[in-house]
Short mmCIF file of C-alpha atoms and ligand atoms in Angstrom, two decimals:
data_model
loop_
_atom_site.label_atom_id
_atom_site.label_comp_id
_atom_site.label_asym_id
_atom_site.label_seq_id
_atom_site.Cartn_x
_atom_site.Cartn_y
_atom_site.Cartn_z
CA UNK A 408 211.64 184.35 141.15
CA UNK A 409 209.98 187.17 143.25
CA UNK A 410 212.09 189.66 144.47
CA UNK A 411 211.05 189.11 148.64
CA UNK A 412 211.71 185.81 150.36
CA UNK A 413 212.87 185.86 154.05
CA UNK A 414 215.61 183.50 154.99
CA UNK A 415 214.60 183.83 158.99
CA UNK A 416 210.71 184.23 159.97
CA UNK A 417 210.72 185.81 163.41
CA UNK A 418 207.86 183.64 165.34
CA UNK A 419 206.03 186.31 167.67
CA UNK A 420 203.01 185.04 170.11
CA UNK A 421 201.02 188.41 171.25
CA UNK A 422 198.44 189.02 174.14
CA UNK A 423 197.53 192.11 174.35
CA UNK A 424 200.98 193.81 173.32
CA UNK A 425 199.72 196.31 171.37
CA UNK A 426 202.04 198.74 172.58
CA UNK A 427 205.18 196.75 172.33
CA UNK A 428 205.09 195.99 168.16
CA UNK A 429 206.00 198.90 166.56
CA UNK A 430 208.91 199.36 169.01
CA UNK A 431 209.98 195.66 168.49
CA UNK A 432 209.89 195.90 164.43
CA UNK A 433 212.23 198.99 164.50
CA UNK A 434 214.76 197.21 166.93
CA UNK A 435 214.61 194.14 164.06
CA UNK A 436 215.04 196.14 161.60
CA UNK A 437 218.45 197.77 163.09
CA UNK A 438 219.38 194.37 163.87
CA UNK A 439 218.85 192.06 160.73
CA UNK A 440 221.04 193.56 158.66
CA UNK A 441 222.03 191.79 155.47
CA UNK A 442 219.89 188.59 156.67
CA UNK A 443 216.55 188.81 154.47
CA UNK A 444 213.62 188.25 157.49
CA UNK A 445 210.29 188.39 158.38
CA UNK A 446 208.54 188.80 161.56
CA UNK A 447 205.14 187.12 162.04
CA UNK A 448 202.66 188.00 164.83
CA UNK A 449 200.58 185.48 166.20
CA UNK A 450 198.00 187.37 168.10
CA UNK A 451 195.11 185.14 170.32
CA UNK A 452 192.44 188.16 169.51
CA UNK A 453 193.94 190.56 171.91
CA UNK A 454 191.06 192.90 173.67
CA UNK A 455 193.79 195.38 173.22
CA UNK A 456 193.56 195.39 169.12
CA UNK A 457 197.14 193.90 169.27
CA UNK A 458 196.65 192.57 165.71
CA UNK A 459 195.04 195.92 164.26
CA UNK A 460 198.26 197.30 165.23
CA UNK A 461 200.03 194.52 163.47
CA UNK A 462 198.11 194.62 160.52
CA UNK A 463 198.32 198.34 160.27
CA UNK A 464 202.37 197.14 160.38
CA UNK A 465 201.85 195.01 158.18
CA UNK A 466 200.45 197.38 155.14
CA UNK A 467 203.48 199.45 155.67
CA UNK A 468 206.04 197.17 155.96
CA UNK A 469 206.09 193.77 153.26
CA UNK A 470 208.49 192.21 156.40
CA UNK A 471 205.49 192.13 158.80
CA UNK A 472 202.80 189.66 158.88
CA UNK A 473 199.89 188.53 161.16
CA UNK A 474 197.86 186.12 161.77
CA UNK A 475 195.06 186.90 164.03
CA UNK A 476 193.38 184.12 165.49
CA UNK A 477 190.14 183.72 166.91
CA UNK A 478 188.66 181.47 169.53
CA UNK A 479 191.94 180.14 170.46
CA UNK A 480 194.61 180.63 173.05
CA UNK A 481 197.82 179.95 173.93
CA UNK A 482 201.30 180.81 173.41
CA UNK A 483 202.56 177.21 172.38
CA UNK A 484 199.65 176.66 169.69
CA UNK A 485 200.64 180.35 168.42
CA UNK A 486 204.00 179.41 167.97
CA UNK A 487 203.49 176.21 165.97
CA UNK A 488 200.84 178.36 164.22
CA UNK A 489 203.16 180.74 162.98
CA UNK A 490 206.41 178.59 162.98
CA UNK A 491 203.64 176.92 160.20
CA UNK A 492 202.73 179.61 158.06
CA UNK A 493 206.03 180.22 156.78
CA UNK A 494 208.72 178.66 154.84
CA UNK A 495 211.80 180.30 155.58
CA UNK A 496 214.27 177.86 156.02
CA UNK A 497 215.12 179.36 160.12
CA UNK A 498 212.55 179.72 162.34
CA UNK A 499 213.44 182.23 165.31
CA UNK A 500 210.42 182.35 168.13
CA UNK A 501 210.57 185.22 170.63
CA UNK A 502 208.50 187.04 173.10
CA UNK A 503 206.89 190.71 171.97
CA UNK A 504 207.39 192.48 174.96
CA UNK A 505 211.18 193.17 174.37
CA UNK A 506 212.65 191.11 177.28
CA UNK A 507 214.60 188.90 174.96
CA UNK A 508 217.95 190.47 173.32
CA UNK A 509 216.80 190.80 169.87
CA UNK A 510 220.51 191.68 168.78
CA UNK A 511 221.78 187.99 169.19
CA UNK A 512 219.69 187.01 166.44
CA UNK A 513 221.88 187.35 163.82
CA UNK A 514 224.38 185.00 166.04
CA UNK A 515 221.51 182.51 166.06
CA UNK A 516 221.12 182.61 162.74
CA UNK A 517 225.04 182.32 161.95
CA UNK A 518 225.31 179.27 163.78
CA UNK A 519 222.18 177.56 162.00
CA UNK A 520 223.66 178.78 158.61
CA UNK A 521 226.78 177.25 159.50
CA UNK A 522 225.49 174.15 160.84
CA UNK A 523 227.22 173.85 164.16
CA UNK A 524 223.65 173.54 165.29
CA UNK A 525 220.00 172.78 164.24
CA UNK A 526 218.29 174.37 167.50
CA UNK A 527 219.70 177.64 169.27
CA UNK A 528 218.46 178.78 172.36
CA UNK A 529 219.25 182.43 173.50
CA UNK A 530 220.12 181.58 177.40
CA UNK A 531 219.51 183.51 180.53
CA UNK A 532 221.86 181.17 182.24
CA UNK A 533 225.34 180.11 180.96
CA UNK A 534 228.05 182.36 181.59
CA UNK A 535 227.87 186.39 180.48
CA UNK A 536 223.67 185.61 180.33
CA UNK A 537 221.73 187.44 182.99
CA UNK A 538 218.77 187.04 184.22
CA UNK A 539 218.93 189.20 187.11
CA UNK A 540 216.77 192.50 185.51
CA UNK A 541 213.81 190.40 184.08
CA UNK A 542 212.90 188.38 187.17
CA UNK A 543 211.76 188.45 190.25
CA UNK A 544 213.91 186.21 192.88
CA UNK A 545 211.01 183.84 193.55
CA UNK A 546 210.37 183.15 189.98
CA UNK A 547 214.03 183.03 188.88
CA UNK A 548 214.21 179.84 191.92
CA UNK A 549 210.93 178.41 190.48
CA UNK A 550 212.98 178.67 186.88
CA UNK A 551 215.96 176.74 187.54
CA UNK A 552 213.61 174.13 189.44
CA UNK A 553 211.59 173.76 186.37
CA UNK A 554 214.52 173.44 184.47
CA UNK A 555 215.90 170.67 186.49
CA UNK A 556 213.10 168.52 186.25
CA UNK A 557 212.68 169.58 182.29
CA UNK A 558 216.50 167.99 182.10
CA UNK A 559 214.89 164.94 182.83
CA UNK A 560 212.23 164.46 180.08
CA UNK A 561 215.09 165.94 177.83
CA UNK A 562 217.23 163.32 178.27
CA UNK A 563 220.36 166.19 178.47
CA UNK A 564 221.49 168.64 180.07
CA UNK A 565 220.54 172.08 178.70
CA UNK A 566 221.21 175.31 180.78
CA UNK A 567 217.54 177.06 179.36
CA UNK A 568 214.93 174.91 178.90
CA UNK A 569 213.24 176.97 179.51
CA UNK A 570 213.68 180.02 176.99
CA UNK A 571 210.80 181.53 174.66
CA UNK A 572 213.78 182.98 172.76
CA UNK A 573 215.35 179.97 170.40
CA UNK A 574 215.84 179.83 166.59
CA UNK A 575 215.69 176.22 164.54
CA UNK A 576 215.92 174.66 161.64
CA UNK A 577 212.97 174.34 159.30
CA UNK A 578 213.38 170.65 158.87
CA UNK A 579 213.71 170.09 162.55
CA UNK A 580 210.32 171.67 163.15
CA UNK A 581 208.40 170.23 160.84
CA UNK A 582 209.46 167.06 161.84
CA UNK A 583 208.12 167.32 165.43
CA UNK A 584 205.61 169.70 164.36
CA UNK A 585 202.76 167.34 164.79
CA UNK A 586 203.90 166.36 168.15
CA UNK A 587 203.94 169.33 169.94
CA UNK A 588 201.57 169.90 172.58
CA UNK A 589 199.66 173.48 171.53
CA UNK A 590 198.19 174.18 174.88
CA UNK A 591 201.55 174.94 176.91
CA UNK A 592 203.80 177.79 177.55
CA UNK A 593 206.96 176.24 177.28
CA UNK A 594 207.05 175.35 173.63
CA UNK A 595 210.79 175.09 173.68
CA UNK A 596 211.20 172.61 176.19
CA UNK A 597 208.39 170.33 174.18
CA UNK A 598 210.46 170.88 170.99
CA UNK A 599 213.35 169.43 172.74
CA UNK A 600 211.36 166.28 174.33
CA UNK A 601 209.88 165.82 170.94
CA UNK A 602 213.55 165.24 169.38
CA UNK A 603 214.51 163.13 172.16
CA UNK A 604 217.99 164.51 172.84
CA UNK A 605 218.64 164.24 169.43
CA UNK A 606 219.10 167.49 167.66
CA UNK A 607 221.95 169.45 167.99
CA UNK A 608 221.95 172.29 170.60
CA UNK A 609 223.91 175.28 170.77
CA UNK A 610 223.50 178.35 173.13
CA UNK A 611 223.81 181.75 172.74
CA UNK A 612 223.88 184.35 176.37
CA UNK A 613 221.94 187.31 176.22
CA UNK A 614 220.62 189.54 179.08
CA UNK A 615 216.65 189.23 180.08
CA UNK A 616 215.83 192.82 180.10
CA UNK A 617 212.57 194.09 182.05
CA UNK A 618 209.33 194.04 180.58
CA UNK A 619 208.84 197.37 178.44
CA UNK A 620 204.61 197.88 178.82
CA UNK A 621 201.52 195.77 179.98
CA UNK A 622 201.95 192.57 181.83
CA UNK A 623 202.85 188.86 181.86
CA UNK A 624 200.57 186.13 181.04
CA UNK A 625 202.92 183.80 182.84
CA UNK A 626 200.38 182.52 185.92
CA UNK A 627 198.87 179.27 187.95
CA UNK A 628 197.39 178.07 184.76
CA UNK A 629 201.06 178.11 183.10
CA UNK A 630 202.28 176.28 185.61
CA UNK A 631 199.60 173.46 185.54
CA UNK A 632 200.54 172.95 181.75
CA UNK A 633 203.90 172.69 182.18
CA UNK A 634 203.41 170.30 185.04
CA UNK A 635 200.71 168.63 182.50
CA UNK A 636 203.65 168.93 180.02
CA UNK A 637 206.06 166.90 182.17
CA UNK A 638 203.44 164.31 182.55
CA UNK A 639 202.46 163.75 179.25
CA UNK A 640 205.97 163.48 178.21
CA UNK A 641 206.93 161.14 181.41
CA UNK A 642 204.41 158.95 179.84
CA UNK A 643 206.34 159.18 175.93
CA UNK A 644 203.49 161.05 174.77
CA UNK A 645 200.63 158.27 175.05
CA UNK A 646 198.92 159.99 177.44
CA UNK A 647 197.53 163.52 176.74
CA UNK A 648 198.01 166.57 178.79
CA UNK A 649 193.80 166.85 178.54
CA UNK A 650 193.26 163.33 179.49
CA UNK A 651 195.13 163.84 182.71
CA UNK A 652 193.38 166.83 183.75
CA UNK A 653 190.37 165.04 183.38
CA UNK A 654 190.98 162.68 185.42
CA UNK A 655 192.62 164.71 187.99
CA UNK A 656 188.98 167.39 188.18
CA UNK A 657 187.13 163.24 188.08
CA UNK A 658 188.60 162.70 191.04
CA UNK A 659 187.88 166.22 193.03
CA UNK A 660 184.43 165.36 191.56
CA UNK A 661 184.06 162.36 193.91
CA UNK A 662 185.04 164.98 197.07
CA UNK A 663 182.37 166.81 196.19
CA UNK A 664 180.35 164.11 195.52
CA UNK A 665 180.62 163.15 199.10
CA UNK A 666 180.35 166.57 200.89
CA UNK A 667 177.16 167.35 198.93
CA UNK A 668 175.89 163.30 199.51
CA UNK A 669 176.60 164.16 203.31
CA UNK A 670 174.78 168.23 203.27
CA UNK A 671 171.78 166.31 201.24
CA UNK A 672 171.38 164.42 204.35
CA UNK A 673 171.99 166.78 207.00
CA UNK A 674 169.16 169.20 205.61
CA UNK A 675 166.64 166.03 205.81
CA UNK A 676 166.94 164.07 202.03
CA UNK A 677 166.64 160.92 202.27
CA UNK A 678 169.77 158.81 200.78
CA UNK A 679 168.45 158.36 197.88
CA UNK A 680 167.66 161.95 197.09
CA UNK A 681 170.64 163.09 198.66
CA UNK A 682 172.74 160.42 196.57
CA UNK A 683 170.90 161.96 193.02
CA UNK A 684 171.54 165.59 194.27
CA UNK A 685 175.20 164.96 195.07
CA UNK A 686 176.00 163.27 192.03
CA UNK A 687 174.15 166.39 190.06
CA UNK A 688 176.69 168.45 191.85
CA UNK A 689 179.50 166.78 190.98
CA UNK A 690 178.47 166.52 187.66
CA UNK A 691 178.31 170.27 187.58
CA UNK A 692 181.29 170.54 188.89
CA UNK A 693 183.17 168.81 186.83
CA UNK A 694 182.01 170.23 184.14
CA UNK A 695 182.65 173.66 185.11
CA UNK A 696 186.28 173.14 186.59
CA UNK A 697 186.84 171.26 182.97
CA UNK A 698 185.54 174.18 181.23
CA UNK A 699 187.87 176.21 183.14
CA UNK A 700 191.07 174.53 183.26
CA UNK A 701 190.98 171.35 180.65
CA UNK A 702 189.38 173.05 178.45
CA UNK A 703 190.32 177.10 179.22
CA UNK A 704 191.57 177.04 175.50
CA UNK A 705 187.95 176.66 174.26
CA UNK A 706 185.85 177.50 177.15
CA UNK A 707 182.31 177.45 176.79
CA UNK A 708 180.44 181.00 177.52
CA UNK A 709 177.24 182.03 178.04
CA UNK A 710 174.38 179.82 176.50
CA UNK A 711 177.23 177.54 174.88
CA UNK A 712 177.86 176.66 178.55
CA UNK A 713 174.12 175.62 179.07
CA UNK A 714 174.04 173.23 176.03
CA UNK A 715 177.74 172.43 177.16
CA UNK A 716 176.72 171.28 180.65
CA UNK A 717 173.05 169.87 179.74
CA UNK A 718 175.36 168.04 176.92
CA UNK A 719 177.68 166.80 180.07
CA UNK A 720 175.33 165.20 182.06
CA UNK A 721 174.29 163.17 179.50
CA UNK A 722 177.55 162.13 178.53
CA UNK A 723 178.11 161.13 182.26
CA UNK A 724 174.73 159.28 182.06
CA UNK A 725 175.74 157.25 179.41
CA UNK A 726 179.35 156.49 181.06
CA UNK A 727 178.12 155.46 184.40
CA UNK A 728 175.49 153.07 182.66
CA UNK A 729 178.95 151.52 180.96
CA UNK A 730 180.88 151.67 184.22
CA UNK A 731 178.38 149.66 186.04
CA UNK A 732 177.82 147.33 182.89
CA UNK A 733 181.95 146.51 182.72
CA UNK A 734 181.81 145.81 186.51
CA UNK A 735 178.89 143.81 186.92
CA UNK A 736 179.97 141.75 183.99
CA UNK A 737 184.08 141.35 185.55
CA UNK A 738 182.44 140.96 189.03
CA UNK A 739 181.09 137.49 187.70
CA UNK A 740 184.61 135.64 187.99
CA UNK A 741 187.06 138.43 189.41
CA UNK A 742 187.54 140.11 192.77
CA UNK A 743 184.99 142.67 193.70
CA UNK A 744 187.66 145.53 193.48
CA UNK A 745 189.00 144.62 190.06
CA UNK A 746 185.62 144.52 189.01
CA UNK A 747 185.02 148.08 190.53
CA UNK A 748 188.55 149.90 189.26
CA UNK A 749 188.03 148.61 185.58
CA UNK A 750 184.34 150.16 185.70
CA UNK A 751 185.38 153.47 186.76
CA UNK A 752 188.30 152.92 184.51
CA UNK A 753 185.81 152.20 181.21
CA UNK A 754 183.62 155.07 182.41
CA UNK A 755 186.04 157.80 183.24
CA UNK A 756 187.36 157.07 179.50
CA UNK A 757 183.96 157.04 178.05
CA UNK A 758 183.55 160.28 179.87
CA UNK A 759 186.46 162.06 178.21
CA UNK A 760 186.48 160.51 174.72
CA UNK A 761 182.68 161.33 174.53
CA UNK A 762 182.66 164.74 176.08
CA UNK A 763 185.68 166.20 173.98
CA UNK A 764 183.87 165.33 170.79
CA UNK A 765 180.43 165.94 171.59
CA UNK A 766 180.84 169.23 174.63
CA UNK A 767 183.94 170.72 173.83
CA UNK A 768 184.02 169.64 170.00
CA UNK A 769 187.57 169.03 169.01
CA UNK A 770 190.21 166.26 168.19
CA UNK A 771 191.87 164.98 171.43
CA UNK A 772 195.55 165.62 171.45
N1 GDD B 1203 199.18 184.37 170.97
C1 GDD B 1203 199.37 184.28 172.30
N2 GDD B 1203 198.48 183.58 173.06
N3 GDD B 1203 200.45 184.88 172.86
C2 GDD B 1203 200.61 184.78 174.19
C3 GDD B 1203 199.71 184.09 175.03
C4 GDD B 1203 198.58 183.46 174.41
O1 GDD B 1203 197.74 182.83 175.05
N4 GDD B 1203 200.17 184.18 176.31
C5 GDD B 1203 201.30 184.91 176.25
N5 GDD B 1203 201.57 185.29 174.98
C6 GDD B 1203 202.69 186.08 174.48
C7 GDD B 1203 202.93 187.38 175.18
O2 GDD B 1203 202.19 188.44 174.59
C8 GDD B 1203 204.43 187.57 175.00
O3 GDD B 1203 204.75 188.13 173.74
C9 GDD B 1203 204.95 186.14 175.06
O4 GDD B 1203 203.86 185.30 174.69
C10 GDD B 1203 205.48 185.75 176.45
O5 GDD B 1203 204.48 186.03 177.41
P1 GDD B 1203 204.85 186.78 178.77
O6 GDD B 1203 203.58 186.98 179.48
O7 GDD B 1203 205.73 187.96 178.52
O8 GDD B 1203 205.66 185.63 179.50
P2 GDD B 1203 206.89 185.73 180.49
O9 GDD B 1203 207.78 186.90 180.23
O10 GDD B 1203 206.34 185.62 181.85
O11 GDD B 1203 207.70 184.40 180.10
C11 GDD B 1203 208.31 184.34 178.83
O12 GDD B 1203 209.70 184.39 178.89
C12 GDD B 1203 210.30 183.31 179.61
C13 GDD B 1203 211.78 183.49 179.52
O13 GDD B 1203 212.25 183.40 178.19
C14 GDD B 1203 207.91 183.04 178.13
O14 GDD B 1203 208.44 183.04 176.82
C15 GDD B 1203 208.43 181.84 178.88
O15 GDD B 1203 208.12 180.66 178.17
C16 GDD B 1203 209.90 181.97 179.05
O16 GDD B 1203 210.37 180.96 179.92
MN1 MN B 1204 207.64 188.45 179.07
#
């Protein structure tokens, strides 16, 4: 057998942390001692060369890895990535920028070794954990909300839902591996949904220390896919996190829709004109808030975005051809308004199946 063979792979998500890894492998090193590891860097294609930095790591050290990817983001996806690529039998994820307590690890560890648990999530809240240093009040508040409402789709009560600092059992995360939902931030809490209260939990208090250099991606869009999150796994994972935001930018569409419908007129179209114009403008619309938020993990740039949106409207073309088809067809023996709902219904669902194979080219999930 070959000599190296980690018994923990340390999970590590990177945006432009270049500064932070070299710091971070030291502090493992101190730490892991007499517990074979490996620490692999998942780096989105950081501006800041964060994987040339872990690469350069990497040639010096056989413990470091990195995978660099390209044309992705997202620090759930990156995760499961690197969670992937290994097949140490623990898998510990944490953050690069030194926040989380690297030195409860080997606790961690002990208690997966030992089997008093198969998931173990370093906690900024039970007793002796802090999160005082790391936070600011308003987010802490906006944590411990989130983490009420995360109890929920748990289905127990766990005091950090939360965390990007845990450590798990291979099996475990292979298992729910193809569940997980890449385009999040909290890919702890979707671990937990995925096993349905099922795996066994233990905790392990550490302090949150401050963030050591550059800043947090944590922002409005990591909110709307933990909300999306929530949602998706309200509905026991039938419905997808993209479908719903699709639907919700559908339905701003029809706002706009109307405002433009009611300029077009004001500046002198006639309805007809005014109705083509507006529904142009929603189409546009839609397609460029989807871009941006439904689809920010592939976003369309430049002339990509041109063959993207000319791709869009025909996509819509074809959908509201089958929305008024379905209608006119139920409106034959049903009420006028069942008729209506189910052609918007087939035609919003056209609209999404077709556009995320055809505009943004990818499976849905
Ligand atoms: N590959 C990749 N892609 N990494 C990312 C991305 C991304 O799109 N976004 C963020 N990261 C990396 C960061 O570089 C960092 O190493 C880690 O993920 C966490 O990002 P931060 O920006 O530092 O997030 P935070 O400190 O606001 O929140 C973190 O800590 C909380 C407390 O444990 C996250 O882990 C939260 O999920 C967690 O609740
Ligand atoms: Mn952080």
């Amino acid at each position: 057998m070959h000599s190296f063979s980690p018994t923990v792979s340390v999970v590590v998500p990177t945006f432009n942390e270049s500064q932070n890894l070299p710091r971070l492998v030291d502090l493992l090193d101190r730490t892991m001692t007499g517990i074979p590891w490996e620490v692999v860097f998942v780096d989105d294609d950081s501006p800041d060369g964060t994987w040339k930095v872990a690469k350069q790591l990497a040639r010096d050290d056989t413990r470091v890895r990195c995978i660099r990817r390209v044309g992705r983001r997202g620090l759930a996806g990156a995760c499961i990535e690197g969670a992937l690529s290994s097949a140490a039998p623990y898998v510990a994820v944490m953050d690069a920028d030194l926040q989380h307590d690297e030195t409860i690890l080997p606790a961690m560890v002990a208690k997966l070794r030992d089997d008093e648990a198969e998931i173990v999530i370093g906690s900024r809240f039970v007793r002796d954990g802090s999160s005082e240093d790391g936070f600011s009040a308003r987010r802490a508040l906006a944590s411990r909300f989130a983490a009420r409402l995360a109890t929920i789709i748990i289905g127990r009560q766990v005091s950090d839902p939360m965390s990007g600092f845990f450590a798990l059992k291979r099996e475990v995360f292979e298992a729910v591996a193809p569940r997980l939902v890449p385009s999040g931030f909290k890919i702890l809490l979707d671990i937990l949904a995925s096993t349905r209260g099922q795996a066994r939990i233990a905790e392990v208090a550490y302090r949150f220390r401050s963030r050591q250099q550059g800043r947090s991606k944590f922002d409005a869009r990591a909110i709307l896919d933990f909300l999306g999150l929530l949602l998706h796994r309200m509905t026991g994972g039938t419905v997808s996190v993209r479908f719903l935001f699709f639907m919700i930018v559908g339905t701003t569409g029809i706002a706009i829709h109307l405002l433009a419908l009611r300029a077009g007129m004001l500046a002198g179209f006639g309805f007809d004109t005014a109705q083509s114009l507006a529904t142009v403008a929603a189409m546009t619309s839609n397609f460029l808030v989807n871009n941006q938020l439904t689809y920010s993990d592939m976003k369309l740039r430049g002339m990509a975005a041109l063959a993207g949106l000319l791709k869009f409207y025909v996509v819509c073309g074809v959908g509201a051809l089958a929305n008024i088809g379905v209608a006119s067809w139920l409106f034959v023996s049903n009420d006028w308004w069942i008729a209506g709902i189910a052609g918007v219904i087939v035609g919003a669902t056209f609209n999404y199946t077709m556009s995320s194979i055809v505009v943004w080219r990818q499976q849905q999930n």
